[in-house]
mmCIF file of C-alpha atoms and ligand atoms in Angstrom:
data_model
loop_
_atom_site.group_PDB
_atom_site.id
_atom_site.type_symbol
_atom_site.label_atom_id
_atom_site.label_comp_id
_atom_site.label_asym_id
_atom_site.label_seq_id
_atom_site.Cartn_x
_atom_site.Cartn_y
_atom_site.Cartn_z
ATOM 1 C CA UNK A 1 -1.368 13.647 14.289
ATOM 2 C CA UNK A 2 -3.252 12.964 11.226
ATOM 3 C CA UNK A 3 -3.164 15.748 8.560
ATOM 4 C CA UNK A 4 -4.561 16.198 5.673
ATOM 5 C CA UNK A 5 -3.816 17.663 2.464
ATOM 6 C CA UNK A 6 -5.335 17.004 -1.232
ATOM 7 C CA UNK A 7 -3.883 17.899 -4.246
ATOM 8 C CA UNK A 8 -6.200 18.404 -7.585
ATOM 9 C CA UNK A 9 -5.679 15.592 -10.067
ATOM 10 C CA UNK A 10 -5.587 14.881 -13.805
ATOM 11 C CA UNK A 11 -5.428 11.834 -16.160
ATOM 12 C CA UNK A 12 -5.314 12.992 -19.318
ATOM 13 C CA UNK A 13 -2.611 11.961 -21.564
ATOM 14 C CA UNK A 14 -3.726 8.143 -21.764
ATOM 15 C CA UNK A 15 -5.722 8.564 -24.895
ATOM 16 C CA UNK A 16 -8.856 10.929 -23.320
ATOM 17 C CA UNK A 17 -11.445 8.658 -22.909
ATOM 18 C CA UNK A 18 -10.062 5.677 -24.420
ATOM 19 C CA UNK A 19 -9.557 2.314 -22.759
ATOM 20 C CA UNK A 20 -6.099 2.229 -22.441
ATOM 21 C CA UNK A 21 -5.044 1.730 -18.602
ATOM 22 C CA UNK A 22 -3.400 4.815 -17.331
ATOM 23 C CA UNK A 23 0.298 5.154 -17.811
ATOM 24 C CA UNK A 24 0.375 2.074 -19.913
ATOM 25 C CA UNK A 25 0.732 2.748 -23.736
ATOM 26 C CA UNK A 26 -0.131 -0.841 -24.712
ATOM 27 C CA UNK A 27 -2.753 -3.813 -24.054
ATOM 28 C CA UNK A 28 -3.184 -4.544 -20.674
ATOM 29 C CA UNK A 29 -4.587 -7.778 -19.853
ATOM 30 C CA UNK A 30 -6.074 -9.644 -16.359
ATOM 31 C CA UNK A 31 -2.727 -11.706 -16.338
ATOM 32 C CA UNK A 32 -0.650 -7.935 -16.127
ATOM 33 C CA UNK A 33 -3.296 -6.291 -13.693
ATOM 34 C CA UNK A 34 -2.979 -8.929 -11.366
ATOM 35 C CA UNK A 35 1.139 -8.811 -12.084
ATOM 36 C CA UNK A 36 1.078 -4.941 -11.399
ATOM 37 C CA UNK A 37 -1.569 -4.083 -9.359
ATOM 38 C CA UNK A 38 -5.283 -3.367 -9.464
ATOM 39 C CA UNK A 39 -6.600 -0.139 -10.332
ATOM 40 C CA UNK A 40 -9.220 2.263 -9.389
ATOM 41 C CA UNK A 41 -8.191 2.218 -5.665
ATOM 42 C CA UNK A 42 -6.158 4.125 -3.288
ATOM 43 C CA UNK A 43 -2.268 3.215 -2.330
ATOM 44 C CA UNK A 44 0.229 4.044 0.093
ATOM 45 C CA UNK A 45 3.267 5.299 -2.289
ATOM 46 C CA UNK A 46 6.101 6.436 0.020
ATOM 47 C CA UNK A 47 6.297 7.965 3.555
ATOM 48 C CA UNK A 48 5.889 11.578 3.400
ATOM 49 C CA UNK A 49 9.467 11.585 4.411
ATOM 50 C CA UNK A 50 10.825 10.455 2.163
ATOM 51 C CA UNK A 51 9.929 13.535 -0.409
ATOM 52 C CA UNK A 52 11.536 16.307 0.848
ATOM 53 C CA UNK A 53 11.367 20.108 0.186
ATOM 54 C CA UNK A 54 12.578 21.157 -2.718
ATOM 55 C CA UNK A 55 13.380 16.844 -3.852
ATOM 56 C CA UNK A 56 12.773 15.779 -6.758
ATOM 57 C CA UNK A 57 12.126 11.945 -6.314
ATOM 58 C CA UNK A 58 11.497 9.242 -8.979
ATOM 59 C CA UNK A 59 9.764 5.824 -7.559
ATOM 60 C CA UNK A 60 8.322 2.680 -9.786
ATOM 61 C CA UNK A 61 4.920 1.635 -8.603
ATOM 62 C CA UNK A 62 2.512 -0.263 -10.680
ATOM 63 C CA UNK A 63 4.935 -0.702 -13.074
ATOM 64 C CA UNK A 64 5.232 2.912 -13.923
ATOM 65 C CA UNK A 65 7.844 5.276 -13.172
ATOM 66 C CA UNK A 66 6.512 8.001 -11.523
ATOM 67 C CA UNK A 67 7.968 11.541 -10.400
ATOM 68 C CA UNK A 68 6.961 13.315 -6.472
ATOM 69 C CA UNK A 69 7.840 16.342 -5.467
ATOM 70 C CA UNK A 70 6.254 19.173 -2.845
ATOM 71 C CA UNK A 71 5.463 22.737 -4.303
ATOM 72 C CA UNK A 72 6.290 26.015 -2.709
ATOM 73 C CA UNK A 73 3.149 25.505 -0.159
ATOM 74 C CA UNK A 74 4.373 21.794 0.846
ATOM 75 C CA UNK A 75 1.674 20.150 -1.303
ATOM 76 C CA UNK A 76 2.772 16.768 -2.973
ATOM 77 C CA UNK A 77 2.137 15.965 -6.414
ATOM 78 C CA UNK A 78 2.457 13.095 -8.180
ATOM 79 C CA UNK A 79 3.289 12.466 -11.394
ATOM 80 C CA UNK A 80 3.791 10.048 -14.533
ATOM 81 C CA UNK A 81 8.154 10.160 -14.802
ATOM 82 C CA UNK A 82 7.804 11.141 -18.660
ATOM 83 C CA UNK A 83 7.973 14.211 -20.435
ATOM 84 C CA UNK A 84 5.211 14.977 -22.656
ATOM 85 C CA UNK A 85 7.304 16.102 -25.528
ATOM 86 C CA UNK A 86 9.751 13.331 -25.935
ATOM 87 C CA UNK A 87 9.230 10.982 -22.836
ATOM 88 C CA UNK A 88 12.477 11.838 -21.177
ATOM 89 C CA UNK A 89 12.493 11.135 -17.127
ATOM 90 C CA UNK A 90 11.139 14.425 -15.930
ATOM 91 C CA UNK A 91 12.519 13.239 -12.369
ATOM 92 C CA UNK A 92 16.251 14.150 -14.074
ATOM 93 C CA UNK A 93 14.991 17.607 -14.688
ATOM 94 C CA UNK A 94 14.677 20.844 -12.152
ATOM 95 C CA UNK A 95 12.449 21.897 -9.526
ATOM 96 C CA UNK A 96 10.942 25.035 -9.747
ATOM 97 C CA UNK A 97 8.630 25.493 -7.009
ATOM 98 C CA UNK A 98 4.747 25.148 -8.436
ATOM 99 C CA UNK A 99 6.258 23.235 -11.499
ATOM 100 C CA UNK A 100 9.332 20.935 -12.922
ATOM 101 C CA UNK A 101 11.163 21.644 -15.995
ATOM 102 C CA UNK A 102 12.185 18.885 -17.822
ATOM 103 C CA UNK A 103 15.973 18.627 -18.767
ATOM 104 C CA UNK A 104 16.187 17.792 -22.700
ATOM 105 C CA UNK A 105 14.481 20.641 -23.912
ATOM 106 C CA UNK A 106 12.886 22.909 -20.981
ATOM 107 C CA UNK A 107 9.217 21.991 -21.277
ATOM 108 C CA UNK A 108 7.653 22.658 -18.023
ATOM 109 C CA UNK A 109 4.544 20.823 -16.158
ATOM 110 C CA UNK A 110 2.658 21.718 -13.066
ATOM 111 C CA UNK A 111 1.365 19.737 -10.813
ATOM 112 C CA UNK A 112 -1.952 18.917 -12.176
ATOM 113 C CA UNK A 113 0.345 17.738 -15.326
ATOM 114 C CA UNK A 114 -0.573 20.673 -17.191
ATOM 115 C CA UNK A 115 2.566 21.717 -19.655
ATOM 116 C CA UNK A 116 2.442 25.722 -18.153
ATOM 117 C CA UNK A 117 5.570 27.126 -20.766
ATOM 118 C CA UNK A 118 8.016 25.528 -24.164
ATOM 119 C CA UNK A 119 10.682 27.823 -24.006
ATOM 120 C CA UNK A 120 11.946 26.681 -27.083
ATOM 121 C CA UNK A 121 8.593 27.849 -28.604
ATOM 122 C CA UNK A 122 6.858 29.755 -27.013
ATOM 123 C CA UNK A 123 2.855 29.723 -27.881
ATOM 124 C CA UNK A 124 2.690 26.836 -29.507
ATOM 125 C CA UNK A 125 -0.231 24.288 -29.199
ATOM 126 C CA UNK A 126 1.617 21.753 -26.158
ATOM 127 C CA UNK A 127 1.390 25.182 -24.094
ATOM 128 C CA UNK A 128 -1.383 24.460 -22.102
ATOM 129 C CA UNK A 129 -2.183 21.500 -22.749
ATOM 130 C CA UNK A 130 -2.829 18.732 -19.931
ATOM 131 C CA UNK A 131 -0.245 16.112 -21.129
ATOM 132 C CA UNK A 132 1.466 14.289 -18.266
ATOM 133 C CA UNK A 133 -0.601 11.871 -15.843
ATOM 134 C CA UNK A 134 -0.962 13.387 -12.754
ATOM 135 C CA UNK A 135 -2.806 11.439 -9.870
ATOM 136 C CA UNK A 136 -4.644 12.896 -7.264
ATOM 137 C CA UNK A 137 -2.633 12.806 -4.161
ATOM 138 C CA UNK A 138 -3.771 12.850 -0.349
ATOM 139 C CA UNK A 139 -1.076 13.261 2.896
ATOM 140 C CA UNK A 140 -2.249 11.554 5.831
ATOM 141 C CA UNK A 141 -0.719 9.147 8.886
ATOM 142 C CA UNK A 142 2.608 10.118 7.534
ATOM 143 C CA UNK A 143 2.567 8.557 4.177
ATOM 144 C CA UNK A 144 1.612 9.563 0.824
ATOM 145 C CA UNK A 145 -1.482 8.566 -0.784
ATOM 146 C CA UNK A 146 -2.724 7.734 -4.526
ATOM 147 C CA UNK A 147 -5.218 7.244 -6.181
ATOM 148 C CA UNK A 148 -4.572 5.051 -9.491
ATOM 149 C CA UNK A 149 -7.230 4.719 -11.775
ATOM 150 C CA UNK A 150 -7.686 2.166 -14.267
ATOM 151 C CA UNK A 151 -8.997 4.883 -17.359
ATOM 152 C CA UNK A 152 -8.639 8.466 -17.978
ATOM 153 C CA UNK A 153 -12.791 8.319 -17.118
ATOM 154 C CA UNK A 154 -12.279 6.314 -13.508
ATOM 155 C CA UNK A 155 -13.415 8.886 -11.246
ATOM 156 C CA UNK A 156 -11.039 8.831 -7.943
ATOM 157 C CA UNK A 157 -13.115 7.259 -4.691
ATOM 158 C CA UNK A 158 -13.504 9.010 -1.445
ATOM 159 C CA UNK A 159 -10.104 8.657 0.646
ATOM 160 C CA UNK A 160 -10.639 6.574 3.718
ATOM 161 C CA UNK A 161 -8.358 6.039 6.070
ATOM 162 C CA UNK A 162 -8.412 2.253 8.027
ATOM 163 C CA UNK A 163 -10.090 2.857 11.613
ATOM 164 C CA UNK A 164 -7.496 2.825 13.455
ATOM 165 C CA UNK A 165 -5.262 5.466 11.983
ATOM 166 C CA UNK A 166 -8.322 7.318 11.607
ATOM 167 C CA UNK A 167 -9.170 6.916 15.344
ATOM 168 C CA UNK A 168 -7.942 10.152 17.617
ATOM 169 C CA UNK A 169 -7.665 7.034 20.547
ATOM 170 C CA UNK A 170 -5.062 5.264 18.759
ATOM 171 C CA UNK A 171 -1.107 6.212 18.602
ATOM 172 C CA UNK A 172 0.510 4.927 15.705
ATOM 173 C CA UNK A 173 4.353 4.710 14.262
ATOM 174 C CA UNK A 174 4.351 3.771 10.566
ATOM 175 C CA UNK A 175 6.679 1.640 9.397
ATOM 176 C CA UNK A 176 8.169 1.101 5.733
ATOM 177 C CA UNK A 177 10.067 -1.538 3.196
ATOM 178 C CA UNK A 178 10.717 -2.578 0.275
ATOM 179 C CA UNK A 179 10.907 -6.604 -0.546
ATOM 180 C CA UNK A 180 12.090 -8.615 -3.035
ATOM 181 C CA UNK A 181 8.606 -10.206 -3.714
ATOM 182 C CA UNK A 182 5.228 -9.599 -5.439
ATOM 183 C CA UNK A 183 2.587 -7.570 -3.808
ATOM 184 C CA UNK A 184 -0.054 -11.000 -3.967
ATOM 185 C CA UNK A 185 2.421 -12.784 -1.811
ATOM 186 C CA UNK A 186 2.273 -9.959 0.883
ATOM 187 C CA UNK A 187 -1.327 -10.334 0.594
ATOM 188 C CA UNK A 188 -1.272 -14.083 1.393
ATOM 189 C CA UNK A 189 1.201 -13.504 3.844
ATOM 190 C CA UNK A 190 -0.953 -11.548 5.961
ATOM 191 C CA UNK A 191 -4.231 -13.592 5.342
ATOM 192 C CA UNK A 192 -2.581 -16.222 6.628
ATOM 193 C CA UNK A 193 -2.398 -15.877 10.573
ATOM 194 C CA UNK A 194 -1.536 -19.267 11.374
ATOM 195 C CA UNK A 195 2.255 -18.885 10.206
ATOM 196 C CA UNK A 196 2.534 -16.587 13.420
ATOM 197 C CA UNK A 197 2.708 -19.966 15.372
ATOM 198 C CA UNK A 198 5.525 -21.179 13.261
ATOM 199 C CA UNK A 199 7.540 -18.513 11.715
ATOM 200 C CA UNK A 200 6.953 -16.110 14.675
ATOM 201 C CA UNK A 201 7.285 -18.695 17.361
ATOM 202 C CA UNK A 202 10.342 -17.532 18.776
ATOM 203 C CA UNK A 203 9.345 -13.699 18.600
ATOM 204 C CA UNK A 204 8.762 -11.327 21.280
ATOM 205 C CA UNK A 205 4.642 -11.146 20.337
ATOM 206 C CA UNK A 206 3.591 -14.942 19.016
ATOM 207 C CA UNK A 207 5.327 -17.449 21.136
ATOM 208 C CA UNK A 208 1.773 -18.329 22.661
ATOM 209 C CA UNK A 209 -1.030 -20.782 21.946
ATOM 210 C CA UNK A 210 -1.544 -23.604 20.065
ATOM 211 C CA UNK A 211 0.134 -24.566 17.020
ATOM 212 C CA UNK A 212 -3.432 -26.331 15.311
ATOM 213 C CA UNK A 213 -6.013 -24.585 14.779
ATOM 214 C CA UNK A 214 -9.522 -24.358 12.614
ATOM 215 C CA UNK A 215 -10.623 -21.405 11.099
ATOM 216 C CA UNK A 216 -13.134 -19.791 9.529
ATOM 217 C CA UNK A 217 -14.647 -17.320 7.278
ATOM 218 C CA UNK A 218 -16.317 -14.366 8.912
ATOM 219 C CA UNK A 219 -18.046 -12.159 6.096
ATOM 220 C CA UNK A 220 -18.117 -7.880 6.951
ATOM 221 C CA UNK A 221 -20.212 -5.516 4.768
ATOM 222 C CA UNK A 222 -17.011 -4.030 3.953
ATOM 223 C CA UNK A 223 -14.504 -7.719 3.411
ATOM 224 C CA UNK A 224 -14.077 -10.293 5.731
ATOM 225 C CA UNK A 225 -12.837 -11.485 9.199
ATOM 226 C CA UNK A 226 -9.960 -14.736 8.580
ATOM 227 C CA UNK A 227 -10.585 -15.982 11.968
ATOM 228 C CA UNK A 228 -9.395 -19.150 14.962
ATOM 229 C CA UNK A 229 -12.389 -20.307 16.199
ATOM 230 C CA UNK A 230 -11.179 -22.055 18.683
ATOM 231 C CA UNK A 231 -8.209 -19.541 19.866
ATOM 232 C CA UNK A 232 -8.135 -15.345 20.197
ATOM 233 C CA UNK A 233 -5.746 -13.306 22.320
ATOM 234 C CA UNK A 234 -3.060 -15.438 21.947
ATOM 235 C CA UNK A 235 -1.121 -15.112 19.248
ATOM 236 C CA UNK A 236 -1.603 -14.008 15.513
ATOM 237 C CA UNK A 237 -5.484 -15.168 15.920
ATOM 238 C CA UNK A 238 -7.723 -13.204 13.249
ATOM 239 C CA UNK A 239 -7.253 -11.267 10.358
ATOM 240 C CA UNK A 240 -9.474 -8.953 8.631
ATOM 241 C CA UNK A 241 -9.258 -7.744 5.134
ATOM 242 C CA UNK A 242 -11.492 -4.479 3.991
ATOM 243 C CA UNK A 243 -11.989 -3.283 0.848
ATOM 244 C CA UNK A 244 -12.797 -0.028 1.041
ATOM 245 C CA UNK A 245 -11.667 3.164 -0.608
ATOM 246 C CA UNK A 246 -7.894 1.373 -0.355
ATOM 247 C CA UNK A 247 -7.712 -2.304 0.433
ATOM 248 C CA UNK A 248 -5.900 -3.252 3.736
ATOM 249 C CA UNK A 249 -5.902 -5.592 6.730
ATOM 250 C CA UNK A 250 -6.330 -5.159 10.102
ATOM 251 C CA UNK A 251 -4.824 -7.472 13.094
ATOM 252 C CA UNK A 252 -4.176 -7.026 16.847
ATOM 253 C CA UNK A 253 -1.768 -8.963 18.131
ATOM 254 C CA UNK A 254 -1.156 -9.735 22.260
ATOM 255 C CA UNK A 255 1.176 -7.487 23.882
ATOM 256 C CA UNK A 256 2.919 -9.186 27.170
ATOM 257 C CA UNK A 257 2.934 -7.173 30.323
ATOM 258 C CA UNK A 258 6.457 -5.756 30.043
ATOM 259 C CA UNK A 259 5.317 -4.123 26.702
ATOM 260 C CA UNK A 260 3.495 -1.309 28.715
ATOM 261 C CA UNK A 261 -0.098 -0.062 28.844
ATOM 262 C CA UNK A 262 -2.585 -0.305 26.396
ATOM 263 C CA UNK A 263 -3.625 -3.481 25.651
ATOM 264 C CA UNK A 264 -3.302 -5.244 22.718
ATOM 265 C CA UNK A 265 -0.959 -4.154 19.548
ATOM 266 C CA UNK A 266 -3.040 -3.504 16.259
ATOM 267 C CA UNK A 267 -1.931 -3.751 12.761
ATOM 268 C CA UNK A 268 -2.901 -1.932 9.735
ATOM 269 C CA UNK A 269 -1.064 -3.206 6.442
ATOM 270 C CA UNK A 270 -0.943 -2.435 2.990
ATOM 271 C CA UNK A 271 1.026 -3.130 0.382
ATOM 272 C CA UNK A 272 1.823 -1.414 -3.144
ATOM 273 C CA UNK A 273 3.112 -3.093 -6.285
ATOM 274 C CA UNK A 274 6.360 -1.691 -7.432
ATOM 275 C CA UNK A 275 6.634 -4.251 -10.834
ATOM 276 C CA UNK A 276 6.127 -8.016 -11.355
ATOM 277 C CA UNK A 277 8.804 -8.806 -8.422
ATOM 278 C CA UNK A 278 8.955 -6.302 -6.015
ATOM 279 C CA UNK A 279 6.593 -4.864 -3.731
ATOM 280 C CA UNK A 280 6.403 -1.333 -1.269
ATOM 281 C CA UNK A 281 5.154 -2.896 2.351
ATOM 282 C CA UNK A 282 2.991 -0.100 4.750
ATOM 283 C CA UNK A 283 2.446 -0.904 7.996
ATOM 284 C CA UNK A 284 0.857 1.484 11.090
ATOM 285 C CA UNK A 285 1.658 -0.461 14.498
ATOM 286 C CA UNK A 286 -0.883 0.964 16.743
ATOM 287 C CA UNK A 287 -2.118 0.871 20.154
ATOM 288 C CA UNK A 288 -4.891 2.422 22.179
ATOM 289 C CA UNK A 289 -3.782 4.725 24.493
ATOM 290 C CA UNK A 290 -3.837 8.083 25.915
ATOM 291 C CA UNK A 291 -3.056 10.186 28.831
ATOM 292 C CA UNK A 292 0.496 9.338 29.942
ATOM 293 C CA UNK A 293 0.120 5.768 28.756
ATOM 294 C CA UNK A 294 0.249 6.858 25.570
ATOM 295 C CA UNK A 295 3.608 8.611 26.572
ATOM 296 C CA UNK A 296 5.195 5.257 27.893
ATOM 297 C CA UNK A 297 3.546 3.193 24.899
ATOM 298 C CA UNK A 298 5.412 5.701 22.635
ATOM 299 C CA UNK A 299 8.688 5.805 24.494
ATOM 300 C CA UNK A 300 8.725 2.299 25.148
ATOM 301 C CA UNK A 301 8.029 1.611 21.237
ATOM 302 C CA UNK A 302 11.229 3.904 20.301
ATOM 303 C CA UNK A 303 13.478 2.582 22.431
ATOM 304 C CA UNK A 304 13.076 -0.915 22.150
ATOM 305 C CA UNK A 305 9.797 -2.615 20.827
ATOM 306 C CA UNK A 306 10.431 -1.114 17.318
ATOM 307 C CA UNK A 307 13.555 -3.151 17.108
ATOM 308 C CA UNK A 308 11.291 -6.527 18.218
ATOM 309 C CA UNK A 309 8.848 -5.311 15.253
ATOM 310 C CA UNK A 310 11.126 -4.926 12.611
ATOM 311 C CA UNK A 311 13.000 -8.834 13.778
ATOM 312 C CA UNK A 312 8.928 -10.225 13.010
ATOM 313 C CA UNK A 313 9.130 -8.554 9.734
ATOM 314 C CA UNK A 314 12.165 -9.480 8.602
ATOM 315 C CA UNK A 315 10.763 -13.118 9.090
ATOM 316 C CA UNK A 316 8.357 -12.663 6.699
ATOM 317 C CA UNK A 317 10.817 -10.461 4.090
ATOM 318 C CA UNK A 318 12.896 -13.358 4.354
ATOM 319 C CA UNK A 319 10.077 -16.263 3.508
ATOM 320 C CA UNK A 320 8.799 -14.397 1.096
ATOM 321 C CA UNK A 321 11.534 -13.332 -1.016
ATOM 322 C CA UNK A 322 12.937 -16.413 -1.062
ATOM 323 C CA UNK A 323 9.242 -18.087 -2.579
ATOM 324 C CA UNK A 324 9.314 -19.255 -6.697
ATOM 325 C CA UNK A 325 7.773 -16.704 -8.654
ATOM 326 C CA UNK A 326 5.837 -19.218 -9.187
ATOM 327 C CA UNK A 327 4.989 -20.383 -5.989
ATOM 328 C CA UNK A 328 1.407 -20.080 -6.162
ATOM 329 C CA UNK A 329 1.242 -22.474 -8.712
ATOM 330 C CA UNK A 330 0.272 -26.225 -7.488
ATOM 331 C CA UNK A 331 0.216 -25.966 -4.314
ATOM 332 C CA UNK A 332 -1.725 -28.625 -1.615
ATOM 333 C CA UNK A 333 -4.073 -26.230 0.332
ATOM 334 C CA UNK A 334 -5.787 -27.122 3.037
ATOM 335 C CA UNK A 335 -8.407 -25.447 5.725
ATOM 336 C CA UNK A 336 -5.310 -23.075 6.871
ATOM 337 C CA UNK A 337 -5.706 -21.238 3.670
ATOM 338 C CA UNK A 338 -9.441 -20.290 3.458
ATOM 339 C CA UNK A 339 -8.132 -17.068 3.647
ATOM 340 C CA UNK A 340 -5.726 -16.969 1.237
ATOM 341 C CA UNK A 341 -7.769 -18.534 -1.381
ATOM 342 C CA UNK A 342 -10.922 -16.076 -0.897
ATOM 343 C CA UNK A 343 -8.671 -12.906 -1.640
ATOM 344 C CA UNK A 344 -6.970 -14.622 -4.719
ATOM 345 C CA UNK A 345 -10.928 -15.439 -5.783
ATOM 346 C CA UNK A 346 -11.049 -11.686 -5.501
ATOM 347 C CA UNK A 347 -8.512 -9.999 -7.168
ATOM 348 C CA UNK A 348 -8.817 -12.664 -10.286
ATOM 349 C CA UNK A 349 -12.092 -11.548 -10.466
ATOM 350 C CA UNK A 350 -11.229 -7.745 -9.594
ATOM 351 C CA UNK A 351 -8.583 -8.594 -12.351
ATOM 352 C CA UNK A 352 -10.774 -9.911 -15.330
ATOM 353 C CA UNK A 353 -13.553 -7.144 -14.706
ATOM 354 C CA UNK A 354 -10.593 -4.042 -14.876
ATOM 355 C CA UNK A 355 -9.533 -6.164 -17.893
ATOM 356 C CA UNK A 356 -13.022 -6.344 -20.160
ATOM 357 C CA UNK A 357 -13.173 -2.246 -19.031
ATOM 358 C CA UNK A 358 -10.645 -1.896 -20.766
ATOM 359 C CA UNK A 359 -11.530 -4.419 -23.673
ATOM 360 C CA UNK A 360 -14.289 -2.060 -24.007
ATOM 361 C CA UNK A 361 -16.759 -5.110 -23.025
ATOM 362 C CA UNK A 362 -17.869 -3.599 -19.804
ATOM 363 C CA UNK A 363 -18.583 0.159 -18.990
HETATM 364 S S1 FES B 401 11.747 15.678 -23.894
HETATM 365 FE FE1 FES B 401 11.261 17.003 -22.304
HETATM 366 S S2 FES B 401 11.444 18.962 -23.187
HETATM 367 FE FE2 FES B 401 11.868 17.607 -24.782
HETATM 368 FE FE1 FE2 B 402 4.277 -12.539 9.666
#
């Protein structure tokens, strides 16, 4: 079931107003966006899991060290691992319900970032005072939700969520790692269907159809379709990539017979930067069912198609940790990676526009 919860948000503490990228206390350039990960847009962070009652749990993502926990009511908040007095990791600190108190000299923040007591003096000016990035968070399809902006002034988008998760026809299991690689090469990854004929070949989902293929470019109001045109329904086929409130793509994928009712398997994926080499991988596998189909799709899933999926993706872990950081560099492209090339043409030029924002050369 898809809940959903919001939490209030703040930004402050990155210079009010200035044009210094949130969280980041230097220049940021196109070259470092592009390393860390875009801004202004929504990401998958963790699996609400993973933050437990009570937890008090310190993840990297973006390049910034950042601090979760639930208050008393359950509601996640997210944020920026530093303490506003003297930057120490507020994740090494204590929960204390609605707040977290930070271990070096007892400051405490809420979660809207807000410092709410300085025992060590009490009434002075920091009392009050919104000094610790907080991001506005959203729960939904089991994972945890943020919205990063680029300023202090980006105002957070409308959350989203991709169709299918969305859809109240469509049962889902989400599915979570961590790789060795940078987010881009996720993205190329999975705008590039064709490798399903080779790397895949001997999996349970894309042993089918041909191994050559043309493709094409299929434009959407809302991103574009990566598409065979001379193959679908056999294998990894079509691709598409949206860009809407969070960027993500969207697959289906054929099921054989002996994988149960409801048709074919869709995809939603996502990934989120952790730094410059490592990336957090979201993925929803989904079917359409309902009714008792949707009780054998999910049974079957548990007890052995999971264990198929994760063999796929540890193909593609394995690939693409083991790429050159580099690897994008000189390469021979040909009509294969159409895709790949349009969303690199977008996210340089995502990249240089966040970048003259925050040169103060575009508004
Ligand atoms: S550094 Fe956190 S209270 Fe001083
Ligand atoms: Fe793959």
């Amino acid at each position: 079931m898809t809940t959903i919860t919001t939490t209030t948000a703040s930004t402050t503490g990155t210079g009010g107003g200035s044009r210094r990228a949130v969280g980041i206390r230097g220049e940021m350039t196109a070259d470092d966006l592009a390393k860390y990960g875009l801004r202004d847009r929504w990401y998958p962070i963790l699996p609400s899991r993973m933050v437990g009652s009570g937890e008090m749990k310190k993840v990297k993502r973006l390049n910034i060290d950042w601090l979760l926990f639930r208050d008393a009511q359950g509601v996640v908040h997210m944020l920026e691992d530093r303490c506003p007095h003297r930057s120490a990791p507020l994740s090494v600190g204590q929960h204390l319900g609605d707040r977290v108190a930070c271990a070096y000299h007892g400051v405490q923040v809420d979660g809207t970032g807000k410092v709410v007591s300085v025992p060590g003096m009490p009434g002075c000016a920091l009392e009050g005072k919104q000094a610790t990035v907080s991001l506005k968070v959203v729960e939904a399809a089991d994972t945890i939700f943020a919205f990063v902006p680029l300023t202090a002034d980006s105002e957070p988008t409308p959350f989203i969520l991709p169709d299918r998760l969305a859809s109240p026809e469509h049962s889902w299991f989400p599915n979570y790692a961590e790789w060795a690689g940078p987010w881009r090469f996720y993205m190329d990854n999975v705008l590039d269907p064709m490798h399903g004929a080779f790397l895949h070949r001997d999996s349970h989902s894309m042993f089918a159809g041909d191994t050559s293929a043309r493709f094409r470019i299929r434009e959407t109001d809302r991103g574009f379709f990566f598409e065979k045109t001379d193959q679908r329904g056999k294998n990894f086929d079509w691709v598409e990539y949206v860009r809407g409130s969070m960027d993500y793509v969207d697959l289906e994928i054929p099921y054989a017979e002996n994988a149960g009712p409801g048709g074919v398997f869709g995809i939603v994926g996502m990934s989120c930067p952790v730094d410059e080499h490592n990336s957090a991988i979201f993925h929803w596998r989904t079917r359409k069912v309902q009714g008792w189909e949707r009780e054998v799709w999910r049974f079957l899933y548990r007890t052995r198609l999971e264990a198929k999926h994760w063999e796929v993706l540890e193909q593609d872990r394995v690939v693409l940790e083991v790429l050159a950081d580099d690897a994008d560099v000189d390469e021979h492209l040909y009509q294969h990676d159409l895709g790949v090339s349009r969303i690199r043409r977008i996210y340089r030029a995502d990249a240089k526009k966040q970048a003259a924002i925050l040169a103060g050369e575009l508004v």
